[in-house]
CSV table of C-alpha atoms in Angstrom, one decimal:
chain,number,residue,atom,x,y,z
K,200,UNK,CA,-23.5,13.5,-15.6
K,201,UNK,CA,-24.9,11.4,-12.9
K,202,UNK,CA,-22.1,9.5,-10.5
K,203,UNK,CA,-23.1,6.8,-8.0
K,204,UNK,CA,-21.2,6.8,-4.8
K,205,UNK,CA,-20.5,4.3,-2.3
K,206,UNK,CA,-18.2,3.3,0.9
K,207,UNK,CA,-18.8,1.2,4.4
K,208,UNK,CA,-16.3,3.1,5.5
K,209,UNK,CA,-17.2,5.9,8.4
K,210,UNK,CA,-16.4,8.8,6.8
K,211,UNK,CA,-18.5,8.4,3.8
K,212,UNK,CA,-20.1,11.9,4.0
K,213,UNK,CA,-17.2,13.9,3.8
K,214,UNK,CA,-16.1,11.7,0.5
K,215,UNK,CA,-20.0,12.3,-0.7
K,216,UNK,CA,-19.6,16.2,0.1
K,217,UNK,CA,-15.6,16.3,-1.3
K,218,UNK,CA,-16.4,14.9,-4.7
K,219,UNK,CA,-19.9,17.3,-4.5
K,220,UNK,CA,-17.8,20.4,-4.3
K,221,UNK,CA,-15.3,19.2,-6.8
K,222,UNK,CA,-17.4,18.1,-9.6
K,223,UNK,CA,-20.0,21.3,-10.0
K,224,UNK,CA,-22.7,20.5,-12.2
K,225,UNK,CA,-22.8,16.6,-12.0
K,226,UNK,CA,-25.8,14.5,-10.2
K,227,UNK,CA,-24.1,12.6,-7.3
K,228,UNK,CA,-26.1,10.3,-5.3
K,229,UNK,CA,-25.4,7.8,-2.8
K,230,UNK,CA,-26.0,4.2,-3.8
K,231,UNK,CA,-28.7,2.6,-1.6
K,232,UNK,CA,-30.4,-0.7,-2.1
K,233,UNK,CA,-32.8,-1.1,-4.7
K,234,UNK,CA,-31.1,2.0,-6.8
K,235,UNK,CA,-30.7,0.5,-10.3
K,236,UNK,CA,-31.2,3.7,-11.9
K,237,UNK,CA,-28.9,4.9,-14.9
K,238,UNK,CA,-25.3,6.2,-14.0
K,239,UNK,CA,-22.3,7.5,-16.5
K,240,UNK,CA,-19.8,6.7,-13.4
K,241,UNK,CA,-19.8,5.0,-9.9
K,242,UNK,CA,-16.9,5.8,-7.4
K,243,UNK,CA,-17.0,3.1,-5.0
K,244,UNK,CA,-14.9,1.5,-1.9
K,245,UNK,CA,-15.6,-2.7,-1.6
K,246,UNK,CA,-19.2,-2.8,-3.2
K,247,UNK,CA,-22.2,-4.9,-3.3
K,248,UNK,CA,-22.8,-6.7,-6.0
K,249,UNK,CA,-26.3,-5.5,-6.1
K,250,UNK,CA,-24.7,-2.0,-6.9
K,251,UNK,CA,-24.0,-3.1,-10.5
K,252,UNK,CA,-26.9,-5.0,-11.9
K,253,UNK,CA,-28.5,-4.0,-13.4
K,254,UNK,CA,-26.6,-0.9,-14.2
K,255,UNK,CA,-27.3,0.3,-17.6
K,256,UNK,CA,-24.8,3.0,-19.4
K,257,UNK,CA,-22.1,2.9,-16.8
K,258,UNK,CA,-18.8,4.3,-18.4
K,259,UNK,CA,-16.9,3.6,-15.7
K,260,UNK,CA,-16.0,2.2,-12.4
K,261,UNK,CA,-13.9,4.1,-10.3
K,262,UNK,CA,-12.1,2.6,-7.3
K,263,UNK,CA,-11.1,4.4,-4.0
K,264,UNK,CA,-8.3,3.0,-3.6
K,265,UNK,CA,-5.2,1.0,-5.0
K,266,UNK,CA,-6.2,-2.6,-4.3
K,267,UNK,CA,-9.0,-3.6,-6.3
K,268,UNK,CA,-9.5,-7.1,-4.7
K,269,UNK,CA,-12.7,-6.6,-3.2
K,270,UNK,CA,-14.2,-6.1,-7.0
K,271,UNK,CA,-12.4,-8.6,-8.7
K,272,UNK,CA,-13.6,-11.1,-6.6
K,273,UNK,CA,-17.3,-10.3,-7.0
K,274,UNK,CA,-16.1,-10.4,-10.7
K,275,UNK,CA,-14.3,-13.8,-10.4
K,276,UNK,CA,-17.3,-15.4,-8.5
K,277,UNK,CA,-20.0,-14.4,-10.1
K,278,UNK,CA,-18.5,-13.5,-13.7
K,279,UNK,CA,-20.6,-10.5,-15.8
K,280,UNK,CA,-21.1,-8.5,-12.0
K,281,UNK,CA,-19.1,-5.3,-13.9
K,282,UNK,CA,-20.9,-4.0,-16.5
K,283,UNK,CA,-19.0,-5.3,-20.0
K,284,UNK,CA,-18.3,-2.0,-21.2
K,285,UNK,CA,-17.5,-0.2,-17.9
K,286,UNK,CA,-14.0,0.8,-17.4
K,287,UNK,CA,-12.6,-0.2,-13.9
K,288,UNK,CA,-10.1,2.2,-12.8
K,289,UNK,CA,-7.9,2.5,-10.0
K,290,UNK,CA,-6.3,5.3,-8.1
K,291,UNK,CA,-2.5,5.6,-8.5
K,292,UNK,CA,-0.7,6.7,-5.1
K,293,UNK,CA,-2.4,9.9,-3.5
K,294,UNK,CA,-0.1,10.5,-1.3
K,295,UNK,CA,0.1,6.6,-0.5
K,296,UNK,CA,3.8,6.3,-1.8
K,297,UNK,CA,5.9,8.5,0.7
K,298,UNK,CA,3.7,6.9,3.8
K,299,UNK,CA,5.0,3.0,2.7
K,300,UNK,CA,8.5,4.7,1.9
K,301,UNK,CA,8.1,5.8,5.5
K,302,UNK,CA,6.7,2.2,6.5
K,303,UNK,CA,8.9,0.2,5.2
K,304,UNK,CA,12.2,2.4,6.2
K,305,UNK,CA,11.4,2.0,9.5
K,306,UNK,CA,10.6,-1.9,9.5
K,307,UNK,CA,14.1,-2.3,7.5
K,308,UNK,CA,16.0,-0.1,9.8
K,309,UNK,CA,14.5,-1.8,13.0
K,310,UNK,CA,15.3,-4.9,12.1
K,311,UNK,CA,18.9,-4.1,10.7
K,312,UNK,CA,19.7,-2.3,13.7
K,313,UNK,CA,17.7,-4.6,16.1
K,314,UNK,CA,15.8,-2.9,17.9
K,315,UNK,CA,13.1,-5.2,18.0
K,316,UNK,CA,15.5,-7.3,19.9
K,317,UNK,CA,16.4,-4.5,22.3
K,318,UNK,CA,12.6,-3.7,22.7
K,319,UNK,CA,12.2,-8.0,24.2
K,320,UNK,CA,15.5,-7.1,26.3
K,321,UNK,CA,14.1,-4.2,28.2
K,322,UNK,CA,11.1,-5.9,28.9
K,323,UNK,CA,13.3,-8.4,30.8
K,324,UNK,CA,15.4,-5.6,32.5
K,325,UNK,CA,18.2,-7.2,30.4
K,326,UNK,CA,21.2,-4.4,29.6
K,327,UNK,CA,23.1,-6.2,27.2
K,328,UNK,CA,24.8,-4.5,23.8
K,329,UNK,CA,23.8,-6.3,20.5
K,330,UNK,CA,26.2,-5.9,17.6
K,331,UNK,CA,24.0,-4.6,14.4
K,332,UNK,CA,23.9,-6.7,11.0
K,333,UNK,CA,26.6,-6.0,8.6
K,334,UNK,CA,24.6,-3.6,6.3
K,335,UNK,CA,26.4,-5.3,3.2
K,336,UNK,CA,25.0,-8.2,3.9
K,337,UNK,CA,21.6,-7.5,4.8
K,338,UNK,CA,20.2,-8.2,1.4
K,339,UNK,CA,16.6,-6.1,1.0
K,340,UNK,CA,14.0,-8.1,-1.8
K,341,UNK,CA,11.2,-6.1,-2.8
K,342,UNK,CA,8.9,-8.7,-4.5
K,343,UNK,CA,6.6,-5.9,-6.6
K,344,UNK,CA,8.0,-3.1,-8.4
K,345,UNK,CA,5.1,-0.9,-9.5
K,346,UNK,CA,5.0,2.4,-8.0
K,347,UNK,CA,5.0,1.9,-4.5
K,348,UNK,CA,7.5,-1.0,-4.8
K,349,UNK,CA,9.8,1.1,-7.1
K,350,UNK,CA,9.8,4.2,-4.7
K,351,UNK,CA,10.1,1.7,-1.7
K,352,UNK,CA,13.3,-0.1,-3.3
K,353,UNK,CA,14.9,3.5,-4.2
K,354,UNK,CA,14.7,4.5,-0.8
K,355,UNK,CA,16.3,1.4,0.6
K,356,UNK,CA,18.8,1.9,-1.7
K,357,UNK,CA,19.8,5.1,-0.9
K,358,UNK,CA,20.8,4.3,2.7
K,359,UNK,CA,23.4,2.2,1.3
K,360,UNK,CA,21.9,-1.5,1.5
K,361,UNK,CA,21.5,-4.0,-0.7
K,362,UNK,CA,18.3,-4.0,-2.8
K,363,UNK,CA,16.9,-6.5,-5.4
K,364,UNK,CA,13.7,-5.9,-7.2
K,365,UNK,CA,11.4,-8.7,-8.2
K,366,UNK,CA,8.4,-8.0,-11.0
K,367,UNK,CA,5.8,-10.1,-13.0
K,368,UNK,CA,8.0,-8.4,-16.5
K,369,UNK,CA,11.2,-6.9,-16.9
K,370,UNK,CA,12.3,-3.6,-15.2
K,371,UNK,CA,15.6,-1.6,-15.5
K,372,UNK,CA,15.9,0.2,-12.1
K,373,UNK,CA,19.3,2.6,-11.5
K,374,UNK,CA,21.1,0.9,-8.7
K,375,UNK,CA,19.1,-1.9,-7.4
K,376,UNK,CA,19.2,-5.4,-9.0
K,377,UNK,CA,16.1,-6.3,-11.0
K,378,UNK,CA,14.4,-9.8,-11.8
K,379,UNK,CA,11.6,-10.6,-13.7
K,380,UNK,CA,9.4,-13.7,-14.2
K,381,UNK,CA,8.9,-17.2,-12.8
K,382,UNK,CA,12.4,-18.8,-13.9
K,383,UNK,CA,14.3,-15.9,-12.1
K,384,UNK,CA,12.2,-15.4,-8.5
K,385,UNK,CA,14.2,-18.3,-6.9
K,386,UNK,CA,17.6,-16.6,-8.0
K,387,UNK,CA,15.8,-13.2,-6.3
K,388,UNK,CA,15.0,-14.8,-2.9
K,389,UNK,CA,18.0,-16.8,-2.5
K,390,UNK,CA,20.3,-15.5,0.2
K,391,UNK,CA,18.3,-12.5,1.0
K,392,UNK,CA,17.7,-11.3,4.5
K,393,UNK,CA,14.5,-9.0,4.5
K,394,UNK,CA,11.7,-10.1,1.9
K,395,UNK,CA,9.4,-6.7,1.5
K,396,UNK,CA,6.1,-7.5,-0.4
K,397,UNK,CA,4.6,-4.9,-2.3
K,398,UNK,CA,2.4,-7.4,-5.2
K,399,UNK,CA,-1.1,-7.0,-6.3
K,400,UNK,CA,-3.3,-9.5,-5.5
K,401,UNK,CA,-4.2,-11.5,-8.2
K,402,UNK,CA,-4.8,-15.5,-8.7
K,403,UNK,CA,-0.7,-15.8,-9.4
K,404,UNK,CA,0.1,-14.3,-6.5
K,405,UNK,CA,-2.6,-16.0,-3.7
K,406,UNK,CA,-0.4,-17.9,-1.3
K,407,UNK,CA,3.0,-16.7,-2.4
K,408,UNK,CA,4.3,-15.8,0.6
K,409,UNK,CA,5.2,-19.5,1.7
K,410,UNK,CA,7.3,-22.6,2.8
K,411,UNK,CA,9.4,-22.6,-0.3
K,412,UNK,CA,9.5,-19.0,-0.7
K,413,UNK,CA,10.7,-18.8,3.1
K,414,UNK,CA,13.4,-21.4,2.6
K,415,UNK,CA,15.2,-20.1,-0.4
K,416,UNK,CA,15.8,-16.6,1.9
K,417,UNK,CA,18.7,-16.4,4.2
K,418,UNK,CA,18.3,-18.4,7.5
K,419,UNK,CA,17.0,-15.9,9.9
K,420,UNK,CA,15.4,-13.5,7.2
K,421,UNK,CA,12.7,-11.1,8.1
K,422,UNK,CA,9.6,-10.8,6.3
K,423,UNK,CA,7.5,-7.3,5.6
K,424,UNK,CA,4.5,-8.2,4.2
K,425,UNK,CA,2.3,-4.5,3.2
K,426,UNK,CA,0.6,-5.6,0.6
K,427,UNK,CA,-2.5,-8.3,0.8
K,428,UNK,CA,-3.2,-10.9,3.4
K,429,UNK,CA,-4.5,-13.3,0.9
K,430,UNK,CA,-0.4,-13.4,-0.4
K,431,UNK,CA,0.6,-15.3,3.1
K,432,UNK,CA,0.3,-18.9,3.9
K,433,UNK,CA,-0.3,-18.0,8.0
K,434,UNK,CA,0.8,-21.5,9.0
K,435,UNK,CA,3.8,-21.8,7.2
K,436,UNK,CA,5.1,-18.2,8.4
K,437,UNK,CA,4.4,-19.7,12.3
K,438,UNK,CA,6.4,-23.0,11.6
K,439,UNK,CA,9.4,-20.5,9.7
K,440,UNK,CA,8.9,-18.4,12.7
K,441,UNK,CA,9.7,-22.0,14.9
K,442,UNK,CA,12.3,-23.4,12.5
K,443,UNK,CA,14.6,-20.0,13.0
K,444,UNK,CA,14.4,-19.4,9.2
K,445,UNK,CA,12.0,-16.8,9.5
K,446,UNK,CA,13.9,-14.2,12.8
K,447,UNK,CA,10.5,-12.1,12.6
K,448,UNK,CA,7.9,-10.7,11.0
K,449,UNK,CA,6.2,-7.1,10.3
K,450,UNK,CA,2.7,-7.7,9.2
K,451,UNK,CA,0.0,-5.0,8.0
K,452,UNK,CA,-2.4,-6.9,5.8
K,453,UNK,CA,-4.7,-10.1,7.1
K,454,UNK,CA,-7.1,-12.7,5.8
K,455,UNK,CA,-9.1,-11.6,8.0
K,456,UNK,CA,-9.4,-7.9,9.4
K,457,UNK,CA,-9.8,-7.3,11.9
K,458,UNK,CA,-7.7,-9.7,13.1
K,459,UNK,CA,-9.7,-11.6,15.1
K,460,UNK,CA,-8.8,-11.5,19.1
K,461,UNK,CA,-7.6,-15.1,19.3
K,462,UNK,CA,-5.3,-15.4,16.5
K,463,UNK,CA,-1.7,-16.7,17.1
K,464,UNK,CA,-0.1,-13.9,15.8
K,465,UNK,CA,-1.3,-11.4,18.4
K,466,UNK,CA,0.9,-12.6,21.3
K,467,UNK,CA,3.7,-14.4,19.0
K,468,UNK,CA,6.8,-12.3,20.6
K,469,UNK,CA,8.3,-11.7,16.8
K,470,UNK,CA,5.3,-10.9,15.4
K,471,UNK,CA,4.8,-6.9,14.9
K,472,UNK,CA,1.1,-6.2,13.9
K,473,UNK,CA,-0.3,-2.7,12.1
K,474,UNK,CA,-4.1,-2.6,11.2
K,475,UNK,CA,-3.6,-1.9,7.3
K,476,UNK,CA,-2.0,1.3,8.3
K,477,UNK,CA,1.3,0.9,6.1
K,478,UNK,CA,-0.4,3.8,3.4
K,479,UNK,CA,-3.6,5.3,3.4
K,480,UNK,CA,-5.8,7.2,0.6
K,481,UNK,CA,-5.9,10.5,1.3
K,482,UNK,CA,-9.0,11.9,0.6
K,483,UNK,CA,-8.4,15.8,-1.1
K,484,UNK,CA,-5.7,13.9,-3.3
K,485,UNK,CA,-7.8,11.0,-4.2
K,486,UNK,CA,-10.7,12.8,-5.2
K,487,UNK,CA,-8.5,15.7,-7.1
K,488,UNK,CA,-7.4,12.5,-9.4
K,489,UNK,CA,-11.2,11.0,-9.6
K,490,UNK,CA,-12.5,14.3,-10.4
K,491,UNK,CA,-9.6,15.0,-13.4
K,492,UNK,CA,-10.1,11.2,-14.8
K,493,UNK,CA,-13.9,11.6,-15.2
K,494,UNK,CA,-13.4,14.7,-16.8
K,495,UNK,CA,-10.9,13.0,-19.2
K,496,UNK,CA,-13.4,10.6,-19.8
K,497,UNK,CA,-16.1,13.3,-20.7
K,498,UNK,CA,-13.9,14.9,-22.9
K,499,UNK,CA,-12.9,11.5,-24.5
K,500,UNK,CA,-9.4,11.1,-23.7
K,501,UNK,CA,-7.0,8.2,-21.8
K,502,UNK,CA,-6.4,8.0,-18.2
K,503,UNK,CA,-3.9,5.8,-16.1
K,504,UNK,CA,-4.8,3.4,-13.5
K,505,UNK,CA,-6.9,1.0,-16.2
K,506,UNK,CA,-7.0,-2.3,-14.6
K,507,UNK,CA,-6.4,-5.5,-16.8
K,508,UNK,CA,-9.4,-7.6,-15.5
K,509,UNK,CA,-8.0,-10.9,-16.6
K,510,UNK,CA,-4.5,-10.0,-15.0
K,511,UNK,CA,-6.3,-8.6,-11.8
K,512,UNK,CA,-4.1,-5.4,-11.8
């Protein structure tokens, strides 16, 4: 069995000597240019395109990581880059879920309790006593329920706040208030006062986050945005942000990363920036479920995690 391997990311040698140790027997190699030699599977992290073409006999295509973006756009702009039959496959949480649980939590609970306000306070010296949001009110929409958004809205829910659910198809979730498709998202949005987004990326989804979405949500709503930075319309989250309809905003995903020094939302005072911190990969779980899908593979069985390279998730 012969696996190509290949990250940008600074760690790639401990990936390389993991996935080594945890698939005895098979022929790993790291993909350099000009390799177009023969490989059953390729475990990669935002390739090339030059890593799949030619690539003759690849079973499968096995992404570190949740978001497949970065491949589905090499796909989307130059169409027949993945190998027709090659599976693309995607990793499902790794230890990902309980760190945006964690994530999220504390962005919801800051913002409920207003802390962020008492954070601009003591910076001016100001004592003054700030009376929280009535938690009945404070209406949490999770715009994604796969498993991250799921685990997120369940958590919410259990502290006793309001939680609605938004997916692409219909969901039955215990306790939290699902909707599902195009005719029901503004019925979803409307009133809320925390918009969390959990979506995949995908053509439908581009520039959701924007000035109609933003306007249907409670005045002075706060938006969490942990999923992709393509989803937000930057411009119309500054004028929501000037309007009042928008109170402030927790961002973790960019257009750009790193976010380059001179962008606006770097010194905008309710503007809370993470560098795409909200969940990470962890590496012994990640390659424990590579590792068990390839061998499913060998011995001719299913896995999860197939991605739907029309619907881009």
């Amino acid at each position: 069995m012969k696996i190509l391997f290949y990250t940008p990311l600074t760690d790639a040698a401990a990936w390389l000597h993991d996935l080594t140790r945890a698939l005895p027997g098979a022929e790993l190699r790291e993909w350099q240019p000009g390799d177009t030699a023969p490989a059953d599977f390729a475990v990669v992290w935002r390739p090339p395109r030059e890593l799949f073409a030619p690539r003759a006999g690849l079973r499968a295509v096995f992404n570190m990581g949740a978001g497949v973006d970065a491949i589905l756009a090499l796909e989307r702009e130059h169409p027949g880059t993945l190998p027709r039959d090659a599976l693309l496959v995607r990793l499902e949480d790794t230890g990902m879920a309980p760190q945006m649980v964690e994530y999220t939590l504390h962005s919801v609970l800051r913002y409920l309790r207003r802390f962020d306000e008492y954070a601009a306070l003591q910076a001016q010296r100001r004592w003054q006593m700030l009376d929280p949001h009535p938690r009945e009110t404070f209406t949490v929409g999770v715009l994604g329920l796969g498993v991250l958004g799921t685990q997120v809205a369940q958590a919410i829910a259990a502290l006793g706040i309001p939680v609605r659910g938004y997916s692409r198809s219909a969901k039955q979730i215990d306790g939290i208030a699902t909707f599902a498709g195009e005719a029901q998202l503004g019925a979803f949005l409307d009133g809320a006062k925390v918009l969390v987004n959990l979506l995949p990326h995908t053509p439908d989804t581009h520039d959701v986050l924007n000035a109609r979405v933003f306007s249907q949500l409670a005045r002075g709503a706060y938006l969490i945005n942990v999923a992709r930075g393509a989803h937000l319309v930057e411009q119309d989250l500054l004028d929501a942000l000037a309007s009042g309809q928008i109170a402030a905003a927790t961002l973790d995903v960019f257009r750009e990363e790193p976010l380059r020094p001179d962008h606006l939302f770097w010194q905008h005072p309710r503007v809370t920036i993470t560098p795409h911190s909200s969940a990470l990969t962890l590496r012994e779980e990640g390659i424990a479920q590579i590792a068990e899908k390839i061998g499913a593979l060998t011995r001719g069985e299913t896995v999860g995690g197939l991605v739907d390279i029309a619907r881009g998730y």
